[in-house]
Amino acid sequence: MIKYIIRRLIQSIPIFFGITILSYLLLWLAPGSVIERLYFAPNIKAETRAKLAAQLGIDDPFHIQYLRWLAGDDWLRWDSDGDGVADGAFEPLVALDEDGDGIPEPRGDNYGILRGDFGISFIKKQPVMEIIMANLPATLELGMATILTSMVIGIPVGVLSAVTRGRRFDNTARVMSVIFDAIPNFWLGYILIFIFGSWLGILPIGGRCTPNLYGVCPSLFQRINYLLLPTVVFAAGFVALYSRYVRTSTLEVLNEDYIRTARAKGLSPQAVNFRHAMRNAMIPVATLLGPIITNVWAGALVIETVFAWPGVGRIAFTSAIQQDHPVVMGIVIIASLGTILGFLLSDILYVLIDPRIRLN
C-alpha cells in the first residue's frame, strides 16, 4: 500500500504542473487589463501603463511570467558589474522602497508557489495565502457538511430503492433523483431563500453567522441555521448521484450467491441488506468520492455567491471579475491539490472496503 501511494504521488507531479500551465495560460489570454481595474483609468497614458505593467510583472512573455510565478524571479536576475542593478533589466536586485519606510514593497507575483508563497493580491495588497486561509475554514465547513449529508441520505436511499425495486418508494426515489440532478443549484437556492427566508422568515437568507461583540462567529451548533440552506442546496445533486449509483450496485449484489445463503440461514432482512449487501455495494461510493471533492470546489463558487457565504469560492468569483490573478491562481492551486488527494483517497478506500482488491 505504501509503495502504491508513493507511486501515485509521483504520478501526480506532472498532472499538477499541467494544471498550473493551463490555468495560467487561461488567465494570460483573458481579455481586459488589470491596470485599468486597479487604477480606474481606461484612458491611461501608454508610458504610465508600461511602467505599471513592469512593476506588476505582467509585461513579460508568457513563459517568463509563468516561471516567475512558479519559482520566483531571483534566478532570472544577475549583476555582473556589481552596481546593484540586474543587467539588461529595469528591476534592481534589491526590492524597491517607494514610500521610504524601510520596508521593501513586494511585487504581486515575485515569490514562487514552489516556495510556498503565492505572492501579493493586486487588489487587497495582502499575501494571497493569508486571504485563502482566512476564507478556507468556511469552504471546508460547507464542503464537509455537503459530503456527509449526501452520503447519509443518498446511500440508504439507494439501498432501499434496490430492495424495493419497482415499488412506490423506488419509483419515487428515481423520479426525485432525476429532478434534483436536473435543477440548477443556483435556481434552487434562490427558491429556498424566498420560501424559508423571505416568505416564512424561519432561516437566514445569507451569511455564515451573526458575529458576537468581538467579531467572532459562535460555535457551529449555535449557528446551524445559517448552514442548513446552503447544505441542502449543495447536497441535492450529490444525493441524487449517490442514490442512483448505490441502487445499481446493490441490485447486482443482491443476486450474488452469498446473499441467498445469508437469507437461507435465517438472517433478518435488515442484516442481509445493510450488513452484507450494502458493504459490497460501497465500491461506487469510493469511486465517486474523488469527483465529488472536485465538484465541491467547483460548486462552492456558485453556492457561496448565492448565499453570501464567506468562503474561497466567493473570493475566487470576485477575484476573477477584478482580474486579481495571484488570488485566482492561488485558489486554483489549492483546489488542484485537493482534487489530486481526493482521487488518491478513492483508490485507498477500494482496499478498505474490499480487501480482495490488491493494488500491485
XYZ file of N, CA and C in Angstrom, residues 83-284:
606
model
N 26.763 46.834 -9.716
C 26.171 48.140 -9.443
C 24.808 48.048 -8.764
N 24.381 46.834 -8.417
C 23.118 46.666 -7.725
C 21.919 46.603 -8.621
N 22.134 46.639 -9.942
C 21.035 46.580 -10.893
C 21.245 45.382 -11.801
N 20.153 44.631 -12.024
C 20.259 43.457 -12.882
C 20.577 43.885 -14.306
N 21.554 43.240 -14.930
C 21.967 43.588 -16.280
C 20.839 43.317 -17.268
N 20.593 44.291 -18.135
C 19.593 44.110 -19.178
C 18.180 44.156 -18.676
N 17.929 44.619 -17.443
C 16.583 44.667 -16.904
C 16.408 45.970 -16.128
N 15.190 46.361 -15.907
C 14.890 47.586 -15.196
C 14.725 47.351 -13.700
N 14.624 46.095 -13.291
C 14.345 45.799 -11.883
C 15.641 45.654 -11.111
N 15.829 46.393 -10.000
C 17.031 46.240 -9.186
C 17.027 44.921 -8.446
N 18.251 44.505 -8.068
C 18.362 43.252 -7.332
C 17.755 43.367 -5.945
N 17.762 44.540 -5.346
C 17.114 44.736 -4.061
C 15.719 45.293 -4.315
N 14.761 44.894 -3.456
C 13.383 45.324 -3.661
C 13.258 46.832 -3.456
N 12.323 47.449 -4.172
C 12.118 48.886 -4.094
C 11.431 49.270 -2.790
N 11.758 50.455 -2.293
C 11.112 51.020 -1.110
C 10.560 52.380 -1.513
N 9.359 52.375 -2.120
C 8.823 53.584 -2.714
C 8.379 54.610 -1.673
N 7.887 54.152 -0.515
C 7.378 55.100 0.471
C 8.412 55.479 1.518
N 9.636 54.907 1.423
C 10.701 55.280 2.324
C 10.542 54.842 3.760
N 9.722 53.802 4.000
C 9.529 53.346 5.373
C 10.509 52.260 5.777
N 11.445 51.956 4.895
C 12.428 50.933 5.201
C 11.970 49.525 4.921
N 10.732 49.366 4.443
C 10.186 48.038 4.141
C 10.003 47.943 2.627
N 10.660 47.002 1.973
C 10.514 46.885 0.519
C 9.091 46.527 0.138
N 8.620 47.115 -0.957
C 7.302 46.770 -1.487
C 7.432 45.534 -2.380
N 6.828 44.425 -1.991
C 6.921 43.223 -2.824
C 6.032 43.311 -4.040
N 6.428 42.634 -5.086
C 5.610 42.543 -6.277
C 4.612 41.436 -6.120
N 3.517 41.529 -6.883
C 2.416 40.602 -6.693
C 2.721 39.186 -7.078
N 3.667 38.949 -7.951
C 3.917 37.576 -8.394
C 5.413 37.287 -8.376
N 6.089 37.694 -7.327
C 7.542 37.705 -7.329
C 8.166 36.552 -6.561
N 7.388 35.675 -5.951
C 7.955 34.784 -4.967
C 8.030 33.328 -5.410
N 6.991 32.791 -5.995
C 7.030 31.427 -6.474
C 6.251 30.467 -5.585
N 5.287 29.759 -6.173
C 4.447 28.864 -5.386
C 5.226 27.655 -4.906
N 6.302 27.269 -5.597
C 7.099 26.135 -5.148
C 7.802 26.439 -3.832
N 7.884 27.684 -3.471
C 8.467 28.073 -2.195
C 7.393 28.266 -1.126
N 6.153 27.971 -1.477
C 5.060 28.144 -0.535
C 4.541 29.547 -0.436
N 4.888 30.420 -1.383
C 4.464 31.812 -1.356
C 3.722 32.104 -2.651
N 2.461 32.497 -2.546
C 1.628 32.761 -3.717
C 1.619 34.220 -4.123
N 2.429 35.040 -3.478
C 2.530 36.435 -3.883
C 1.556 37.330 -3.142
N 1.358 38.532 -3.680
C 0.541 39.575 -3.071
C -0.647 39.858 -3.970
N -1.811 40.026 -3.370
C -3.017 40.346 -4.127
C -2.891 41.716 -4.773
N -3.270 41.804 -6.049
C -3.262 43.089 -6.736
C -4.234 44.075 -6.088
N -5.394 43.589 -5.648
C -6.468 44.453 -5.173
C -6.341 44.733 -3.683
N -6.234 43.679 -2.869
C -6.237 43.845 -1.413
C -4.860 44.157 -0.839
N -3.802 44.002 -1.638
C -2.439 44.271 -1.183
C -2.068 43.428 0.040
N -2.594 42.220 0.110
C -2.294 41.292 1.186
C -1.714 40.011 0.596
N -0.950 39.256 1.386
C -0.467 37.965 0.885
C -1.630 37.056 0.509
N -1.489 36.384 -0.622
C -2.564 35.534 -1.125
C -2.870 34.406 -0.148
N -1.834 33.829 0.455
C -2.061 32.724 1.382
C -2.880 33.171 2.583
N -2.672 34.393 3.066
C -3.477 34.886 4.176
C -4.940 35.028 3.773
N -5.193 35.497 2.560
C -6.575 35.641 2.087
C -7.242 34.283 1.980
N -6.531 33.304 1.429
C -7.110 31.978 1.264
C -7.359 31.317 2.614
N -6.378 31.372 3.504
C -6.523 30.716 4.798
C -7.607 31.367 5.644
N -7.862 32.660 5.441
C -8.923 33.324 6.192
C -10.304 32.862 5.749
N -10.431 32.424 4.495
C -11.735 32.006 3.962
C -11.856 30.498 3.793
N -10.744 29.768 3.921
C -10.790 28.329 3.715
C -11.628 27.592 4.754
N -11.615 27.950 6.048
C -12.456 27.212 7.000
C -13.940 27.217 6.648
N -14.442 28.331 6.118
C -15.863 28.389 5.748
C -16.161 27.431 4.603
N -15.270 27.354 3.615
C -15.471 26.437 2.495
C -15.375 24.984 2.945
N -14.397 24.669 3.793
C -14.274 23.305 4.298
C -15.487 22.921 5.142
N -15.992 23.846 5.920
C -17.190 23.579 6.725
C -18.376 23.241 5.833
N -18.601 24.040 4.818
C -19.713 23.788 3.904
C -19.492 22.521 3.095
N -18.263 22.291 2.638
C -17.981 21.102 1.840
C -18.141 19.815 2.629
N -17.628 19.783 3.861
C -17.766 18.586 4.680
C -19.221 18.317 5.037
N -19.978 19.370 5.348
C -21.398 19.188 5.629
C -22.139 18.660 4.409
N -21.750 19.124 3.219
C -22.395 18.667 1.992
C -22.089 17.202 1.713
N -20.828 16.804 1.838
C -20.459 15.422 1.562
C -21.108 14.471 2.567
N -21.076 14.819 3.851
C -21.691 13.965 4.861
C -23.196 13.848 4.649
N -23.841 14.958 4.334
C -25.289 14.922 4.103
C -25.635 14.071 2.898
N -24.885 14.212 1.824
C -25.166 13.428 0.620
C -24.950 11.942 0.844
N -23.954 11.568 1.631
C -23.700 10.163 1.900
C -24.725 9.580 2.873
N -25.060 10.340 3.918
C -26.008 9.843 4.918
C -27.393 9.644 4.311
N -27.776 10.485 3.372
C -29.095 10.366 2.744
C -29.037 9.502 1.487
N -28.046 9.737 0.635
C -28.022 9.065 -0.668
C -27.788 7.573 -0.587
N -26.885 7.115 0.306
C -26.574 5.690 0.381
C -27.768 4.872 0.877
N -28.413 5.215 1.997
C -29.600 4.438 2.399
C -30.731 4.485 1.389
N -30.926 5.640 0.755
C -31.978 5.722 -0.267
C -31.673 4.780 -1.424
N -30.420 4.706 -1.840
C -30.057 3.791 -2.913
C -30.269 2.339 -2.544
N -29.909 1.971 -1.316
C -30.102 0.585 -0.872
C -31.586 0.248 -0.791
N -32.388 1.133 -0.185
C -33.823 0.877 -0.073
C -34.496 0.837 -1.441
N -34.017 1.643 -2.373
C -34.582 1.597 -3.728
C -34.323 0.255 -4.390
N -33.116 -0.293 -4.167
C -32.808 -1.601 -4.738
C -33.617 -2.702 -4.071
N -33.791 -2.616 -2.758
C -34.558 -3.651 -2.036
C -36.028 -3.609 -2.428
N -36.561 -2.411 -2.633
C -37.976 -2.256 -3.006
C -38.112 -1.979 -4.493
N -37.365 -2.679 -5.277
C -37.341 -2.427 -6.727
C -38.738 -2.545 -7.328
N -39.119 -1.504 -8.095
C -40.401 -1.493 -8.774
C -41.562 -1.048 -7.919
N -41.343 -0.796 -6.635
C -42.423 -0.373 -5.771
C -42.483 1.156 -5.695
N -43.387 1.627 -4.843
C -43.632 3.075 -4.789
C -42.385 3.854 -4.353
N -41.682 3.355 -3.322
C -40.502 4.070 -2.852
C -39.437 4.139 -3.934
N -39.210 3.047 -4.616
C -38.196 3.022 -5.666
C -38.551 3.980 -6.796
N -39.785 3.960 -7.228
C -40.194 4.850 -8.316
C -40.099 6.319 -7.906
N -40.513 6.608 -6.665
C -40.426 7.997 -6.192
C -38.983 8.457 -6.084
N -38.116 7.600 -5.554
C -36.712 7.961 -5.390
C -36.044 8.202 -6.736
N -36.351 7.392 -7.722
C -35.737 7.580 -9.044
C -36.215 8.865 -9.703
N -37.507 9.167 -9.574
C -38.023 10.408 -10.166
C -37.403 11.623 -9.479
N -37.329 11.579 -8.139
C -36.764 12.708 -7.406
C -35.275 12.879 -7.700
N -34.565 11.784 -7.899
C -33.141 11.894 -8.216
C -32.928 12.573 -9.564
N -33.781 12.262 -10.526
C -33.673 12.914 -11.836
C -33.999 14.402 -11.719
N -35.016 14.737 -10.928
C -35.412 16.143 -10.776
C -34.302 16.957 -10.121
N -33.788 16.451 -8.989
C -32.768 17.215 -8.270
C -31.441 17.255 -9.018
N -31.197 16.259 -9.852
C -29.980 16.287 -10.653
C -30.094 17.277 -11.803
N -31.312 17.537 -12.252
C -31.520 18.427 -13.396
C -31.688 19.888 -12.979
N -32.144 20.138 -11.758
C -32.388 21.512 -11.325
C -31.059 22.224 -11.084
N -30.846 23.384 -11.656
C -29.622 24.158 -11.350
C -29.599 24.551 -9.878
N -28.460 24.375 -9.251
C -28.405 24.624 -7.812
C -28.592 26.093 -7.460
N -28.193 27.016 -8.341
C -28.406 28.426 -8.026
C -29.887 28.766 -8.057
N -30.656 28.144 -8.990
C -32.102 28.381 -9.054
C -32.785 27.810 -7.818
N -32.405 26.591 -7.426
C -32.961 26.001 -6.220
C -32.615 26.829 -4.989
N -31.405 27.378 -4.970
C -31.007 28.215 -3.848
C -31.877 29.458 -3.711
N -32.144 30.138 -4.829
C -32.971 31.338 -4.768
C -34.416 31.000 -4.377
N -34.924 29.857 -4.845
C -36.281 29.451 -4.472
C -36.374 29.196 -2.968
N -35.413 28.475 -2.410
C -35.440 28.186 -0.978
C -35.208 29.451 -0.148
N -34.386 30.363 -0.643
C -34.189 31.635 0.063
C -35.506 32.409 0.130
N -36.243 32.409 -0.976
C -37.534 33.114 -0.990
C -38.538 32.459 -0.050
N -38.592 31.097 -0.058
C -39.600 30.406 0.757
C -39.273 30.495 2.243
N -38.054 30.036 2.617
C -37.709 29.926 4.032
C -37.124 31.205 4.616
N -36.607 32.081 3.759
C -36.020 33.308 4.264
C -36.951 34.495 4.193
N -37.463 34.791 2.998
C -38.297 35.983 2.824
C -39.748 35.737 3.208
N -40.309 34.606 2.778
C -41.740 34.346 2.992
C -42.011 33.872 4.423
N -41.421 32.734 4.807
C -41.658 32.192 6.141
C -40.806 32.875 7.206
N -39.607 33.316 6.825
C -38.743 34.024 7.765
C -38.199 33.169 8.885
N -37.993 31.875 8.636
C -37.504 30.982 9.688
C -36.024 30.677 9.553
N -35.416 31.020 8.433
C -33.992 30.775 8.227
C -33.342 32.022 7.649
N -32.074 32.275 7.966
C -31.370 33.430 7.382
C -31.162 33.231 5.889
N -31.139 34.336 5.173
C -31.042 34.265 3.720
C -29.604 34.305 3.224
N -28.647 34.507 4.093
C -27.262 34.561 3.646
C -26.317 34.762 4.801
N -25.033 34.638 4.495
C -24.009 34.795 5.508
C -23.711 33.490 6.217
N -22.676 33.539 7.051
C -22.253 32.354 7.804
C -22.679 32.408 9.258
N -22.829 33.598 9.819
C -23.193 33.723 11.223
C -23.503 35.178 11.516
N -23.956 35.408 12.749
C -24.069 36.753 13.300
C -22.933 36.935 14.293
N -21.906 37.701 13.967
C -20.739 37.805 14.853
C -21.119 38.362 16.228
N -20.361 37.958 17.222
C -20.573 38.467 18.569
C -19.899 39.827 18.730
N -19.793 40.294 19.966
C -19.223 41.613 20.209
C -17.769 41.714 19.794
N -17.077 40.573 19.740
C -15.665 40.559 19.348
C -15.476 40.283 17.848
N -16.568 40.229 17.099
C -16.483 39.982 15.669
C -16.166 38.552 15.305
N -16.420 37.604 16.221
C -16.124 36.197 16.004
C -17.420 35.421 15.916
N -17.457 34.441 15.001
C -18.644 33.599 14.867
C -18.759 32.652 16.063
N -19.965 32.392 16.545
C -20.134 31.419 17.634
C -19.878 30.003 17.139
N -20.081 29.025 18.002
C -19.844 27.628 17.640
C -20.825 27.175 16.569
N -20.508 26.047 15.951
C -21.314 25.555 14.829
C -22.745 25.268 15.246
N -22.952 24.703 16.421
C -24.300 24.345 16.854
C -25.143 25.580 17.149
N -24.513 26.690 17.442
C -25.249 27.918 17.698
C -25.619 28.663 16.421
N -25.020 28.299 15.323
C -25.329 28.956 14.045
C -25.655 27.927 12.966
N -26.202 26.779 13.373
C -26.517 25.721 12.417
C -27.580 26.169 11.430
N -28.421 27.150 11.824
C -29.467 27.630 10.923
C -28.887 28.305 9.691
N -27.692 28.887 9.808
C -27.057 29.500 8.642
C -26.538 28.447 7.661
N -26.266 27.247 8.158
C -25.668 26.203 7.331
C -26.708 25.338 6.633
N -27.966 25.382 7.075
C -28.977 24.458 6.566
C -29.255 24.658 5.072
N -29.626 25.871 4.676
C -29.993 26.108 3.282
C -28.841 25.854 2.311
N -27.633 26.397 2.541
C -26.541 26.087 1.607
C -26.231 24.598 1.520
N -26.300 23.878 2.633
C -26.003 22.452 2.608
C -27.055 21.684 1.833
N -28.330 22.004 2.051
C -29.409 21.308 1.341
C -29.296 21.526 -0.165
N -29.072 22.769 -0.558
C -28.961 23.066 -1.990
C -27.725 22.410 -2.594
N -26.612 22.480 -1.879
C -25.354 21.923 -2.378
C -25.417 20.402 -2.463
N -26.065 19.762 -1.485
C -26.071 18.299 -1.419
C -27.151 17.663 -2.274
N -28.091 18.437 -2.800
C -29.217 17.846 -3.538
C -28.744 17.027 -4.740
N -27.865 17.586 -5.528
C -27.374 16.854 -6.697
C -26.539 15.649 -6.325
N -25.747 15.754 -5.251
C -24.914 14.632 -4.823
C -25.756 13.493 -4.250
N -26.849 13.822 -3.560
C -27.760 12.781 -3.064
C -28.352 11.999 -4.229
N -28.764 12.712 -5.262
C -29.300 12.038 -6.443
C -28.252 11.140 -7.095
N -27.019 11.621 -7.160
C -25.945 10.838 -7.778
C -25.644 9.584 -6.962
N -25.501 9.733 -5.657
C -25.211 8.585 -4.799
C -26.334 7.551 -4.858
N -27.566 8.001 -4.785
C -28.690 7.052 -4.748
C -28.754 6.219 -6.024
N -28.500 6.819 -7.169
C -28.556 6.060 -8.428
C -27.430 5.030 -8.501
N -26.216 5.454 -8.160
C -25.086 4.533 -8.241
C -25.219 3.397 -7.223
N -25.607 3.720 -5.997
C -25.744 2.694 -4.963
C -26.877 1.744 -5.311
N -27.954 2.251 -5.871
C -29.063 1.380 -6.279
C -28.609 0.371 -7.317
N -27.895 0.825 -8.331
C -27.428 -0.085 -9.381
C -26.470 -1.121 -8.818
N -25.550 -0.687 -7.977
C -24.587 -1.621 -7.407
C -25.256 -2.614 -6.462
N -26.236 -2.155 -5.687
C -26.922 -3.050 -4.757
C -27.744 -4.089 -5.495
N -28.367 -3.717 -6.601
C -29.126 -4.689 -7.385
C -28.226 -5.822 -7.884
N -26.995 -5.502 -8.261
C -26.070 -6.549 -8.688
C -25.667 -7.446 -7.522
N -25.452 -6.830 -6.343
C -25.020 -7.611 -5.182
C -26.130 -8.530 -4.690
N -27.382 -8.085 -4.752
C -28.489 -8.888 -4.236
C -28.681 -10.197 -4.994
N -28.129 -10.300 -6.170
C -28.233 -11.533 -6.950
C -27.076 -12.483 -6.725
N -26.150 -12.130 -5.837
C -24.996 -12.990 -5.584
C -25.387 -14.182 -4.713
N -24.555 -15.225 -4.781
C -24.854 -16.464 -4.040
C -24.796 -16.257 -2.536
N -23.845 -15.460 -2.044
C -23.717 -15.308 -0.592
C -24.902 -14.573 0.016
N -25.608 -13.756 -0.760
C -26.814 -13.107 -0.269
C -27.927 -14.139 -0.105
N -28.063 -15.001 -1.072
C -29.069 -16.062 -0.943
C -28.728 -16.999 0.216
N -27.447 -17.254 0.428
C -27.041 -18.096 1.556
C -27.377 -17.430 2.887
N -27.134 -16.117 2.984
C -27.450 -15.394 4.215
C -28.941 -15.431 4.503
N -29.748 -15.309 3.465
C -31.191 -15.392 3.663
C -31.614 -16.808 4.066
N -30.962 -17.808 3.497
C -31.303 -19.193 3.833
C -30.946 -19.529 5.277
N -29.923 -18.824 5.833
C -29.555 -19.060 7.223
C -30.538 -18.437 8.199
N -31.465 -17.656 7.692
C -32.473 -17.056 8.553
C -32.132 -15.683 9.068
N -31.146 -15.010 8.474
C -30.819 -13.651 8.898
C -31.959 -12.698 8.560
N -32.081 -11.672 9.374
C -33.153 -10.692 9.158
C -32.890 -9.902 7.885
N -33.945 -9.367 7.277
C -33.732 -8.552 6.068
C -32.818 -7.354 6.312
N -32.900 -6.743 7.507
C -32.021 -5.609 7.798
C -30.555 -6.028 7.794
N -30.260 -7.206 8.393
C -28.877 -7.685 8.423
C -28.384 -8.026 7.029
N -29.232 -8.623 6.209
C -28.825 -9.003 4.851
C -28.608 -7.765 3.988
N -29.533 -6.817 4.079
C -29.478 -5.668 3.172
C -28.409 -4.655 3.569
N -28.275 -4.377 4.869
C -27.391 -3.297 5.302
C -26.044 -3.783 5.820
N -25.944 -5.066 6.230
C -24.660 -5.553 6.710
C -23.877 -6.258 5.613
N -24.552 -7.046 4.800
C -23.862 -7.821 3.771
C -23.926 -7.132 2.403
N -25.125 -6.747 1.997
C -25.279 -6.201 0.645
C -24.686 -4.797 0.540
N -24.958 -3.934 1.531
C -24.539 -2.539 1.394
C -23.021 -2.410 1.404
N -22.328 -3.191 2.229
C -20.868 -3.060 2.275
C -20.252 -3.412 0.931
N -20.739 -4.457 0.295
C -20.173 -4.842 -1.000
C -20.667 -3.954 -2.138
N -21.668 -3.142 -1.855
C -22.140 -2.194 -2.867
C -21.521 -0.819 -2.696
N -20.561 -0.671 -1.788
C -19.979 0.635 -1.490
C -18.832 1.014 -2.414
N -18.434 0.126 -3.325
C -17.360 0.456 -4.258
C -17.682 1.712 -5.071
N -18.913 1.867 -5.590
C -19.199 3.127 -6.298
C -19.052 4.364 -5.432
